[in-house]
């Protein structure tokens, strides 16, 4: 089924209400997702992206029910990741032989790397290249290198002023009505931020430059047609402005306390620290997570919003709990900037956890404060008396 986006541009994608995870199990999904692909019917008939491999036959059948596949003049592949290129495997054999695929040089590598060399007619494009599609309209290509793959690009349709942004500005969020003004606004921004943090934040510096470059192109943008989630038609620049804010060492007045615990000793310190934050700074939002139990992508989104974090683990095997070790490694990958961190934990005998936490947090890019809580067996009054100083330093 096609759904109208504007004039001769229709959505032909897949809304997946049942999806529970993405990138294997690395990205949790609680509100569905979609793979948005588009059909443009001007003098030329063009497909913008396709959908994920498991749905490739549904996609081709859906297209066949809407148009004669022999009418398709070319395909634009904005990105080679299989959630957008996977249906090419089913689609290309159905199209006229030699149907061009417009994409970046890196996309040729990623598409052929995944599906093998199949003799497809790749037409390599770079920023500023364009192709006429008739009725005085053309498609202009904009490379989006490392946002979030080396092959990523966006495509701009003149006349209708639609930016097909692919992954950028998307969300893993199912919106049956397609458009941002129809979506639950709270969930829309929650999912947009989660997507930004977990997928794009490592490339925030590149993103900030790219947003400037796009602004200099002076494109009138009426619609940002993403490849996942809501399509931005109501004030589409709102998400561009948000991205500029998020890409610049974003933080809110929030502190996150994250820990894992074996026999509740470290958990008690965590809760004492969170109570003290609320006491010293009632306006500061405090979030507390057990790292082993909470969803890691949701936690990272809360970390992103935080100006400071306190991380706890007991000592085990002369080290820290494996859950906390993996969690810090994930935080390191996401390249957070401008955030303070403190360490705490219980121990029975050797007591290495606090020092290891401090080293790991420093290595992950956090500004680690000296104040810490290292409690033998369980928190004593003497240990608890150190918490106000630790919190004062975190909040300063
Ligand atoms: Fe939605 Fe990078 O794929």
PDB file of C-alpha atoms and ligand atoms in Angstrom, residues 22-23 79 81-84 148-149 152 166-167 172 195 199 227-228, ligand 1:
ATOM      1  CA  UNK A  22      17.893  -3.849  16.359  1.00  0.00           C
ATOM      2  CA  UNK A  23      21.540  -4.335  15.387  1.00  0.00           C
ATOM      3  CA  UNK A  79      22.886   3.715   2.747  1.00  0.00           C
ATOM      4  CA  UNK A  81      23.054  -1.203   5.803  1.00  0.00           C
ATOM      5  CA  UNK A  82      20.708  -4.136   5.262  1.00  0.00           C
ATOM      6  CA  UNK A  83      17.669  -2.472   6.850  1.00  0.00           C
ATOM      7  CA  UNK A  84      17.643  -0.218   3.751  1.00  0.00           C
ATOM      8  CA  UNK A 148      26.509   6.750  10.724  1.00  0.00           C
ATOM      9  CA  UNK A 149      28.366   4.617   8.159  1.00  0.00           C
ATOM     10  CA  UNK A 152      25.615   7.217   4.242  1.00  0.00           C
ATOM     11  CA  UNK A 166      17.956   8.164   5.641  1.00  0.00           C
ATOM     12  CA  UNK A 167      19.062   7.302   9.221  1.00  0.00           C
ATOM     13  CA  UNK A 172      13.064   3.471  16.183  1.00  0.00           C
ATOM     14  CA  UNK A 195      18.371   6.908  18.658  1.00  0.00           C
ATOM     15  CA  UNK A 199      23.638   5.476  17.148  1.00  0.00           C
ATOM     16  CA  UNK A 227      14.207   6.085   6.979  1.00  0.00           C
ATOM     17  CA  UNK A 228      12.946   5.152  10.465  1.00  0.00           C
TER      18      UNK A 228
HETATM   19 FE1  LIG B   1      18.852   2.270   9.414  1.00  0.00          FE
HETATM   20 FE2  LIG B   1      22.226   2.489   9.383  1.00  0.00          FE
HETATM   21  O1  LIG B   1      20.567   1.719   9.058  1.00  0.00           O
END
